């Protein structure tokens, strides 16, 4: 059986934690077939014709929301976008009521972004549709981790054995959490780096023994980046940091934790530079590096569409192998 034919034994995509390495590889392999589709003049396949995908976004988003919408449309599904500003939760409706009302309209997939950790899992308990987590609070952002892995695999050939540095606001980053879990499951070594005030103690063990052996904490960016194959920078999640400030000011943060050309010279000469966006230029990364020859930041965005197509296909589509279900076929 090829990986493309392997069954995907999950009803929802709520996080990386419940997935096995084989599940991650299944999505990555499938996404490569969809990347080829993006190079064709007609970028659409009929796979999800007649299916309905609701994008339910309670937090601001540019990349992720557009990416899911394009992914659904390229699979010929009907995509409906609901943003919190225009939804009834602002009128006091509970999340479960919103979900059940949407369900009464029979969508096949609900893609959820929410400020509360666990919100997509709660919705999944109350609806029949497949639920995809598009980022929940500080918990997980599984499709971001998958698109990051797809990008790394494309540029580096494989993920096992790589040294990946993740630098920034680790504490509030769902991208970091999902990334650590996915990279460790696929055999990379992960170095997480932040000021001590933004690096939760015990982060190495978030995936149990599987991550504890593969993840190390660093408090100096030059040490974290030394010899790394991949350098992933993260934004300070100001909107999630309440109470006392965690560092003196952004200038000082940039000086001690920002990625400059000098810091990047410590990495492997063929290291790639990544960032999930949105970038705060001059804070966690200088523009010369974000746009420099090692940067694959826009490639991450392109691969995001293919990865989300793969997720929608596996969770919302006909069983693989069913008539007309060919991922790359049709016009
Ligand atoms: C990230 C997110 O929303 O968690 N962005 C994204 O999905 N591309 C990271 C961030 O907001 O800094």
mmCIF file of C-alpha atoms and ligand atoms in Angstrom:
data_model
loop_
_atom_site.group_PDB
_atom_site.id
_atom_site.type_symbol
_atom_site.label_atom_id
_atom_site.label_comp_id
_atom_site.label_asym_id
_atom_site.label_seq_id
_atom_site.Cartn_x
_atom_site.Cartn_y
_atom_site.Cartn_z
ATOM 1 C CA UNK A 1 0.000 0.000 0.000
ATOM 2 C CA UNK A 2 1.432 3.438 -0.899
ATOM 3 C CA UNK A 3 1.116 6.241 1.649
ATOM 4 C CA UNK A 4 -1.462 7.857 -0.642
ATOM 5 C CA UNK A 5 -3.786 4.885 -0.130
ATOM 6 C CA UNK A 6 -3.262 4.495 3.612
ATOM 7 C CA UNK A 7 -6.462 5.194 5.557
ATOM 8 C CA UNK A 8 -6.538 8.341 7.698
ATOM 9 C CA UNK A 9 -7.947 7.161 11.029
ATOM 10 C CA UNK A 10 -9.176 10.517 12.381
ATOM 11 C CA UNK A 11 -12.534 12.235 12.183
ATOM 12 C CA UNK A 12 -11.188 15.691 13.095
ATOM 13 C CA UNK A 13 -7.895 17.598 12.976
ATOM 14 C CA UNK A 14 -7.823 19.207 16.419
ATOM 15 C CA UNK A 15 -4.093 19.066 17.080
ATOM 16 C CA UNK A 16 -0.837 17.326 16.256
ATOM 17 C CA UNK A 17 -0.818 15.550 19.649
ATOM 18 C CA UNK A 18 -3.278 12.758 18.690
ATOM 19 C CA UNK A 19 -1.597 12.053 15.327
ATOM 20 C CA UNK A 20 1.004 9.376 14.616
ATOM 21 C CA UNK A 21 4.062 10.067 12.450
ATOM 22 C CA UNK A 22 2.373 8.031 9.682
ATOM 23 C CA UNK A 23 -0.670 10.358 9.775
ATOM 24 C CA UNK A 24 1.588 13.399 9.425
ATOM 25 C CA UNK A 25 3.401 11.795 6.497
ATOM 26 C CA UNK A 26 0.087 10.938 4.869
ATOM 27 C CA UNK A 27 -0.928 14.632 4.874
ATOM 28 C CA UNK A 28 2.530 15.782 3.718
ATOM 29 C CA UNK A 29 2.597 13.275 0.843
ATOM 30 C CA UNK A 30 -0.865 14.250 -0.274
ATOM 31 C CA UNK A 31 -0.003 17.967 -0.102
ATOM 32 C CA UNK A 32 2.806 17.403 -2.606
ATOM 33 C CA UNK A 33 0.270 16.184 -5.134
ATOM 34 C CA UNK A 34 -1.738 19.371 -4.607
ATOM 35 C CA UNK A 35 1.371 21.577 -4.986
ATOM 36 C CA UNK A 36 1.647 20.262 -8.556
ATOM 37 C CA UNK A 37 -1.924 21.369 -9.149
ATOM 38 C CA UNK A 38 -1.005 24.981 -8.321
ATOM 39 C CA UNK A 39 1.347 25.052 -11.284
ATOM 40 C CA UNK A 40 -1.414 24.149 -13.740
ATOM 41 C CA UNK A 41 -3.387 26.856 -15.585
ATOM 42 C CA UNK A 42 -6.634 25.440 -14.150
ATOM 43 C CA UNK A 43 -6.048 24.995 -10.437
ATOM 44 C CA UNK A 44 -9.257 23.191 -9.584
ATOM 45 C CA UNK A 45 -10.276 19.554 -9.089
ATOM 46 C CA UNK A 46 -13.860 18.321 -8.624
ATOM 47 C CA UNK A 47 -13.043 16.209 -5.545
ATOM 48 C CA UNK A 48 -15.246 18.034 -3.001
ATOM 49 C CA UNK A 49 -17.970 19.202 -5.394
ATOM 50 C CA UNK A 50 -21.230 19.475 -3.473
ATOM 51 C CA UNK A 51 -19.487 19.591 -0.073
ATOM 52 C CA UNK A 52 -19.753 22.610 2.208
ATOM 53 C CA UNK A 53 -16.890 24.045 4.264
ATOM 54 C CA UNK A 54 -17.616 26.731 6.883
ATOM 55 C CA UNK A 55 -14.645 28.845 8.012
ATOM 56 C CA UNK A 56 -15.609 30.060 11.489
ATOM 57 C CA UNK A 57 -13.048 32.641 12.611
ATOM 58 C CA UNK A 58 -13.381 34.297 16.016
ATOM 59 C CA UNK A 59 -9.871 35.833 15.856
ATOM 60 C CA UNK A 60 -8.218 38.018 13.231
ATOM 61 C CA UNK A 61 -6.505 36.141 10.420
ATOM 62 C CA UNK A 62 -5.286 36.917 6.936
ATOM 63 C CA UNK A 63 -3.151 33.993 5.726
ATOM 64 C CA UNK A 64 -4.939 31.126 7.440
ATOM 65 C CA UNK A 65 -8.475 32.190 6.523
ATOM 66 C CA UNK A 66 -7.655 32.956 2.883
ATOM 67 C CA UNK A 67 -5.609 29.767 2.671
ATOM 68 C CA UNK A 68 -8.521 27.580 3.860
ATOM 69 C CA UNK A 69 -10.924 29.412 1.540
ATOM 70 C CA UNK A 70 -8.687 28.933 -1.506
ATOM 71 C CA UNK A 71 -8.048 25.305 -0.511
ATOM 72 C CA UNK A 72 -11.790 24.572 -0.298
ATOM 73 C CA UNK A 73 -12.483 26.340 -3.604
ATOM 74 C CA UNK A 74 -9.669 24.547 -5.437
ATOM 75 C CA UNK A 75 -11.321 21.296 -4.350
ATOM 76 C CA UNK A 76 -14.670 22.639 -5.730
ATOM 77 C CA UNK A 77 -16.308 22.762 -2.273
ATOM 78 C CA UNK A 78 -18.632 25.635 -1.356
ATOM 79 C CA UNK A 79 -16.742 27.760 1.182
ATOM 80 C CA UNK A 80 -18.586 30.082 3.558
ATOM 81 C CA UNK A 81 -16.627 32.492 5.757
ATOM 82 C CA UNK A 82 -18.029 33.576 9.108
ATOM 83 C CA UNK A 83 -16.044 36.141 11.086
ATOM 84 C CA UNK A 84 -16.646 36.898 14.754
ATOM 85 C CA UNK A 85 -17.364 40.565 14.091
ATOM 86 C CA UNK A 86 -20.437 39.605 12.090
ATOM 87 C CA UNK A 87 -21.530 36.560 14.109
ATOM 88 C CA UNK A 88 -24.081 36.080 16.888
ATOM 89 C CA UNK A 89 -21.575 35.299 19.649
ATOM 90 C CA UNK A 90 -21.297 39.103 19.896
ATOM 91 C CA UNK A 91 -25.024 39.015 20.819
ATOM 92 C CA UNK A 92 -24.465 36.546 23.674
ATOM 93 C CA UNK A 93 -24.925 33.226 21.873
ATOM 94 C CA UNK A 94 -22.782 30.407 23.270
ATOM 95 C CA UNK A 95 -20.173 28.661 21.144
ATOM 96 C CA UNK A 96 -22.116 25.386 21.276
ATOM 97 C CA UNK A 97 -25.338 27.114 20.171
ATOM 98 C CA UNK A 98 -23.506 28.762 17.266
ATOM 99 C CA UNK A 99 -22.059 25.391 16.265
ATOM 100 C CA UNK A 100 -25.403 23.589 16.490
ATOM 101 C CA UNK A 101 -27.128 26.280 14.439
ATOM 102 C CA UNK A 102 -24.465 26.048 11.755
ATOM 103 C CA UNK A 103 -24.823 22.267 11.868
ATOM 104 C CA UNK A 104 -28.539 22.580 11.122
ATOM 105 C CA UNK A 105 -27.372 23.825 7.689
ATOM 106 C CA UNK A 106 -25.448 20.569 7.121
ATOM 107 C CA UNK A 107 -21.861 21.596 6.464
ATOM 108 C CA UNK A 108 -19.338 18.774 5.914
ATOM 109 C CA UNK A 109 -16.338 20.535 7.477
ATOM 110 C CA UNK A 110 -16.111 23.369 10.021
ATOM 111 C CA UNK A 111 -12.747 25.136 10.229
ATOM 112 C CA UNK A 112 -12.442 26.977 13.558
ATOM 113 C CA UNK A 113 -10.098 29.670 14.842
ATOM 114 C CA UNK A 114 -10.817 30.813 18.396
ATOM 115 C CA UNK A 115 -9.040 32.670 21.198
ATOM 116 C CA UNK A 116 -9.947 29.958 23.713
ATOM 117 C CA UNK A 117 -7.753 26.870 23.917
ATOM 118 C CA UNK A 118 -9.996 23.832 23.384
ATOM 119 C CA UNK A 119 -12.814 25.658 21.536
ATOM 120 C CA UNK A 120 -12.556 23.516 18.339
ATOM 121 C CA UNK A 121 -12.588 20.330 20.470
ATOM 122 C CA UNK A 122 -15.749 21.549 22.222
ATOM 123 C CA UNK A 123 -17.416 22.233 18.873
ATOM 124 C CA UNK A 124 -16.335 18.798 17.602
ATOM 125 C CA UNK A 125 -18.256 17.171 20.472
ATOM 126 C CA UNK A 126 -21.501 18.859 19.413
ATOM 127 C CA UNK A 127 -21.529 18.582 15.617
ATOM 128 C CA UNK A 128 -21.535 15.811 13.020
ATOM 129 C CA UNK A 129 -19.198 17.681 10.656
ATOM 130 C CA UNK A 130 -15.431 17.187 10.633
ATOM 131 C CA UNK A 131 -13.729 19.971 12.615
ATOM 132 C CA UNK A 132 -10.320 21.429 11.716
ATOM 133 C CA UNK A 133 -8.511 23.574 14.284
ATOM 134 C CA UNK A 134 -7.169 26.707 12.579
ATOM 135 C CA UNK A 135 -5.532 27.929 15.813
ATOM 136 C CA UNK A 136 -7.034 27.824 19.336
ATOM 137 C CA UNK A 137 -5.655 30.210 21.940
ATOM 138 C CA UNK A 138 -2.172 29.183 22.992
ATOM 139 C CA UNK A 139 -2.915 25.482 22.414
ATOM 140 C CA UNK A 140 -2.391 24.176 18.859
ATOM 141 C CA UNK A 141 -2.318 25.234 15.211
ATOM 142 C CA UNK A 142 -1.944 21.877 13.472
ATOM 143 C CA UNK A 143 -2.177 22.967 9.824
ATOM 144 C CA UNK A 144 0.567 25.561 10.444
ATOM 145 C CA UNK A 145 2.857 22.836 11.817
ATOM 146 C CA UNK A 146 2.023 20.642 8.836
ATOM 147 C CA UNK A 147 2.765 23.387 6.310
ATOM 148 C CA UNK A 148 5.998 24.127 8.152
ATOM 149 C CA UNK A 149 6.956 20.434 7.940
ATOM 150 C CA UNK A 150 5.980 20.345 4.246
ATOM 151 C CA UNK A 151 8.217 23.355 3.584
ATOM 152 C CA UNK A 152 11.135 21.890 5.543
ATOM 153 C CA UNK A 153 10.800 18.519 3.814
ATOM 154 C CA UNK A 154 10.740 20.186 0.393
ATOM 155 C CA UNK A 155 13.888 22.239 1.027
ATOM 156 C CA UNK A 156 15.842 19.720 3.097
ATOM 157 C CA UNK A 157 14.682 16.420 1.595
ATOM 158 C CA UNK A 158 13.702 14.969 4.950
ATOM 159 C CA UNK A 159 12.907 16.019 8.506
ATOM 160 C CA UNK A 160 14.498 13.214 10.537
ATOM 161 C CA UNK A 161 17.898 14.210 11.895
ATOM 162 C CA UNK A 162 17.512 17.977 11.310
ATOM 163 C CA UNK A 163 18.293 20.584 13.972
ATOM 164 C CA UNK A 164 15.419 23.091 14.103
ATOM 165 C CA UNK A 165 15.609 26.283 16.180
ATOM 166 C CA UNK A 166 12.285 27.918 17.143
ATOM 167 C CA UNK A 167 12.926 31.393 18.540
ATOM 168 C CA UNK A 168 10.412 33.854 19.995
ATOM 169 C CA UNK A 169 7.392 33.990 22.266
ATOM 170 C CA UNK A 170 7.229 30.240 22.923
ATOM 171 C CA UNK A 171 4.841 30.591 25.870
ATOM 172 C CA UNK A 172 1.957 32.096 23.902
ATOM 173 C CA UNK A 173 2.608 30.404 20.577
ATOM 174 C CA UNK A 174 0.296 27.668 19.332
ATOM 175 C CA UNK A 175 2.595 27.516 16.292
ATOM 176 C CA UNK A 176 5.490 26.558 18.575
ATOM 177 C CA UNK A 177 3.446 23.896 20.395
ATOM 178 C CA UNK A 178 2.175 22.190 17.250
ATOM 179 C CA UNK A 179 5.588 22.614 15.617
ATOM 180 C CA UNK A 180 7.479 20.997 18.495
ATOM 181 C CA UNK A 181 5.094 18.018 18.497
ATOM 182 C CA UNK A 182 5.171 17.500 14.721
ATOM 183 C CA UNK A 183 8.929 17.933 14.320
ATOM 184 C CA UNK A 184 9.694 15.586 17.214
ATOM 185 C CA UNK A 185 7.303 12.930 15.870
ATOM 186 C CA UNK A 186 9.065 13.165 12.501
ATOM 187 C CA UNK A 187 12.502 12.731 14.069
ATOM 188 C CA UNK A 188 13.950 16.267 14.149
ATOM 189 C CA UNK A 189 15.725 17.802 17.131
ATOM 190 C CA UNK A 190 14.082 21.015 18.305
ATOM 191 C CA UNK A 191 15.756 23.900 20.128
ATOM 192 C CA UNK A 192 13.287 26.341 21.642
ATOM 193 C CA UNK A 193 14.653 29.763 22.519
ATOM 194 C CA UNK A 194 13.145 32.785 24.287
ATOM 195 C CA UNK A 195 13.766 35.092 27.231
ATOM 196 C CA UNK A 196 13.212 33.055 30.423
ATOM 197 C CA UNK A 197 9.984 35.039 30.962
ATOM 198 C CA UNK A 198 8.531 33.646 27.705
ATOM 199 C CA UNK A 199 9.840 30.064 27.869
ATOM 200 C CA UNK A 200 7.617 27.839 30.027
ATOM 201 C CA UNK A 201 9.572 25.471 32.276
ATOM 202 C CA UNK A 202 9.003 21.874 31.199
ATOM 203 C CA UNK A 203 8.123 22.774 27.585
ATOM 204 C CA UNK A 204 10.494 19.964 26.495
ATOM 205 C CA UNK A 205 8.020 17.407 27.842
ATOM 206 C CA UNK A 206 4.797 18.661 26.177
ATOM 207 C CA UNK A 207 4.621 15.496 24.093
ATOM 208 C CA UNK A 208 5.779 13.141 26.853
ATOM 209 C CA UNK A 209 8.886 11.027 26.291
ATOM 210 C CA UNK A 210 8.554 11.493 22.547
ATOM 211 C CA UNK A 211 9.423 15.196 22.807
ATOM 212 C CA UNK A 212 11.439 15.197 26.040
ATOM 213 C CA UNK A 213 14.316 13.410 24.337
ATOM 214 C CA UNK A 214 14.245 15.651 21.260
ATOM 215 C CA UNK A 215 13.599 19.162 22.614
ATOM 216 C CA UNK A 216 16.057 21.463 24.401
ATOM 217 C CA UNK A 217 15.580 24.979 25.818
ATOM 218 C CA UNK A 218 17.949 27.854 25.083
ATOM 219 C CA UNK A 219 18.058 31.363 26.501
ATOM 220 C CA UNK A 220 20.551 32.813 23.996
ATOM 221 C CA UNK A 221 19.679 33.095 20.322
ATOM 222 C CA UNK A 222 23.284 32.651 19.119
ATOM 223 C CA UNK A 223 23.517 29.301 20.935
ATOM 224 C CA UNK A 224 20.104 28.158 19.663
ATOM 225 C CA UNK A 225 20.989 29.008 16.059
ATOM 226 C CA UNK A 226 24.540 27.525 16.110
ATOM 227 C CA UNK A 227 24.713 24.917 13.320
ATOM 228 C CA UNK A 228 20.893 24.785 12.928
ATOM 229 C CA UNK A 229 19.396 23.527 9.644
ATOM 230 C CA UNK A 230 16.174 25.492 10.129
ATOM 231 C CA UNK A 231 15.650 28.772 11.979
ATOM 232 C CA UNK A 232 11.986 29.534 12.702
ATOM 233 C CA UNK A 233 11.200 32.946 14.156
ATOM 234 C CA UNK A 234 7.984 33.757 16.039
ATOM 235 C CA UNK A 235 6.161 36.991 16.755
ATOM 236 C CA UNK A 236 5.721 38.332 20.277
ATOM 237 C CA UNK A 237 2.004 37.616 20.842
ATOM 238 C CA UNK A 238 1.265 40.977 22.476
ATOM 239 C CA UNK A 239 -2.483 40.326 22.398
ATOM 240 C CA UNK A 240 -2.064 37.268 24.660
ATOM 241 C CA UNK A 241 0.406 38.802 27.144
ATOM 242 C CA UNK A 242 -1.526 40.286 30.029
ATOM 243 C CA UNK A 243 -0.177 41.774 33.256
ATOM 244 C CA UNK A 244 3.455 42.717 33.791
ATOM 245 C CA UNK A 245 5.696 43.164 30.715
ATOM 246 C CA UNK A 246 7.989 40.192 29.977
ATOM 247 C CA UNK A 247 10.923 42.237 28.657
ATOM 248 C CA UNK A 248 12.115 45.844 28.923
ATOM 249 C CA UNK A 249 11.116 47.067 25.460
ATOM 250 C CA UNK A 250 11.026 45.872 21.847
ATOM 251 C CA UNK A 251 14.412 47.463 21.049
ATOM 252 C CA UNK A 252 16.076 45.423 23.747
ATOM 253 C CA UNK A 253 14.174 42.297 22.684
ATOM 254 C CA UNK A 254 15.313 42.820 19.077
ATOM 255 C CA UNK A 255 18.911 43.252 20.218
ATOM 256 C CA UNK A 256 18.997 40.033 22.254
ATOM 257 C CA UNK A 257 16.548 37.760 20.407
ATOM 258 C CA UNK A 258 16.155 39.174 16.902
ATOM 259 C CA UNK A 259 17.443 37.323 13.834
ATOM 260 C CA UNK A 260 20.054 39.462 12.088
ATOM 261 C CA UNK A 261 22.491 38.502 9.324
ATOM 262 C CA UNK A 262 25.236 38.175 11.956
ATOM 263 C CA UNK A 263 23.207 35.714 14.038
ATOM 264 C CA UNK A 264 22.170 33.755 10.943
ATOM 265 C CA UNK A 265 25.853 33.279 9.982
ATOM 266 C CA UNK A 266 26.094 30.939 12.987
ATOM 267 C CA UNK A 267 23.544 28.552 11.460
ATOM 268 C CA UNK A 268 24.391 25.839 8.930
ATOM 269 C CA UNK A 269 25.447 27.575 5.668
ATOM 270 C CA UNK A 270 22.392 26.126 3.923
ATOM 271 C CA UNK A 271 19.972 26.830 6.750
ATOM 272 C CA UNK A 272 16.480 28.001 5.827
ATOM 273 C CA UNK A 273 14.689 30.847 7.615
ATOM 274 C CA UNK A 274 10.982 30.503 8.407
ATOM 275 C CA UNK A 275 8.221 32.590 10.008
ATOM 276 C CA UNK A 276 4.482 31.817 10.212
ATOM 277 C CA UNK A 277 3.581 35.510 9.796
ATOM 278 C CA UNK A 278 2.559 38.132 10.570
ATOM 279 C CA UNK A 279 6.126 39.479 10.799
ATOM 280 C CA UNK A 280 7.059 42.388 13.009
ATOM 281 C CA UNK A 281 9.910 43.754 10.961
ATOM 282 C CA UNK A 282 12.876 44.888 12.979
ATOM 283 C CA UNK A 283 11.655 43.097 16.131
ATOM 284 C CA UNK A 284 12.086 39.300 15.822
ATOM 285 C CA UNK A 285 13.665 39.461 12.349
ATOM 286 C CA UNK A 286 15.390 42.173 10.306
ATOM 287 C CA UNK A 287 13.983 42.819 6.797
ATOM 288 C CA UNK A 288 17.291 41.804 5.111
ATOM 289 C CA UNK A 289 16.936 38.288 6.551
ATOM 290 C CA UNK A 290 13.154 38.016 6.058
ATOM 291 C CA UNK A 291 13.682 38.811 2.366
ATOM 292 C CA UNK A 292 17.160 37.295 2.082
ATOM 293 C CA UNK A 293 18.311 34.271 0.086
ATOM 294 C CA UNK A 294 17.776 31.826 2.983
ATOM 295 C CA UNK A 295 14.163 32.887 3.579
ATOM 296 C CA UNK A 296 11.366 30.448 2.615
ATOM 297 C CA UNK A 297 8.645 32.497 4.296
ATOM 298 C CA UNK A 298 6.488 32.966 1.179
ATOM 299 C CA UNK A 299 6.964 29.322 0.233
ATOM 300 C CA UNK A 300 5.386 28.455 3.600
ATOM 301 C CA UNK A 301 2.320 30.458 2.551
ATOM 302 C CA UNK A 302 2.100 28.679 -0.835
ATOM 303 C CA UNK A 303 2.434 25.244 0.719
ATOM 304 C CA UNK A 304 -0.206 26.193 3.289
ATOM 305 C CA UNK A 305 -2.884 25.991 0.591
ATOM 306 C CA UNK A 306 -1.742 22.511 -0.504
ATOM 307 C CA UNK A 307 -1.590 21.239 3.087
ATOM 308 C CA UNK A 308 -5.087 22.563 3.820
ATOM 309 C CA UNK A 309 -6.370 20.941 0.632
ATOM 310 C CA UNK A 310 -4.900 17.658 1.877
ATOM 311 C CA UNK A 311 -6.599 18.070 5.275
ATOM 312 C CA UNK A 312 -9.962 18.971 3.713
ATOM 313 C CA UNK A 313 -9.657 16.067 1.299
ATOM 314 C CA UNK A 314 -8.935 13.540 4.049
ATOM 315 C CA UNK A 315 -11.606 14.764 6.461
ATOM 316 C CA UNK A 316 -14.333 16.084 4.204
ATOM 317 C CA UNK A 317 -14.015 14.166 1.014
ATOM 318 C CA UNK A 318 -15.041 10.865 -0.448
ATOM 319 C CA UNK A 319 -13.097 7.897 0.787
ATOM 320 C CA UNK A 320 -9.726 7.802 -0.993
ATOM 321 C CA UNK A 321 -9.982 5.299 -3.810
ATOM 322 C CA UNK A 322 -13.685 5.996 -4.323
ATOM 323 C CA UNK A 323 -14.750 6.836 -7.864
ATOM 324 C CA UNK A 324 -13.597 10.304 -8.917
ATOM 325 C CA UNK A 325 -11.625 10.858 -5.714
ATOM 326 C CA UNK A 326 -8.218 11.225 -7.363
ATOM 327 C CA UNK A 327 -6.379 14.002 -5.565
ATOM 328 C CA UNK A 328 -4.596 15.285 -8.611
ATOM 329 C CA UNK A 329 -7.019 14.204 -11.302
ATOM 330 C CA UNK A 330 -9.802 15.922 -13.205
ATOM 331 C CA UNK A 331 -9.914 19.460 -14.523
HETATM 332 C C1 LIG B 1 0.109 32.551 13.762
HETATM 333 C C2 LIG B 1 -1.124 32.368 14.612
HETATM 334 O O1 LIG B 1 -2.174 32.956 14.339
HETATM 335 O O2 LIG B 1 -1.027 31.610 15.548
HETATM 336 N N1 LIG B 1 -0.124 33.050 12.493
HETATM 337 C C3 LIG B 1 -0.606 32.251 11.499
HETATM 338 O O3 LIG B 1 -1.505 31.465 11.660
HETATM 339 N N2 LIG B 1 0.001 32.365 10.302
HETATM 340 C C4 LIG B 1 1.209 33.228 14.475
HETATM 341 C C5 LIG B 1 1.016 34.653 14.948
HETATM 342 O O4 LIG B 1 -0.095 35.169 14.981
HETATM 343 O O5 LIG B 1 2.037 35.248 15.305
#
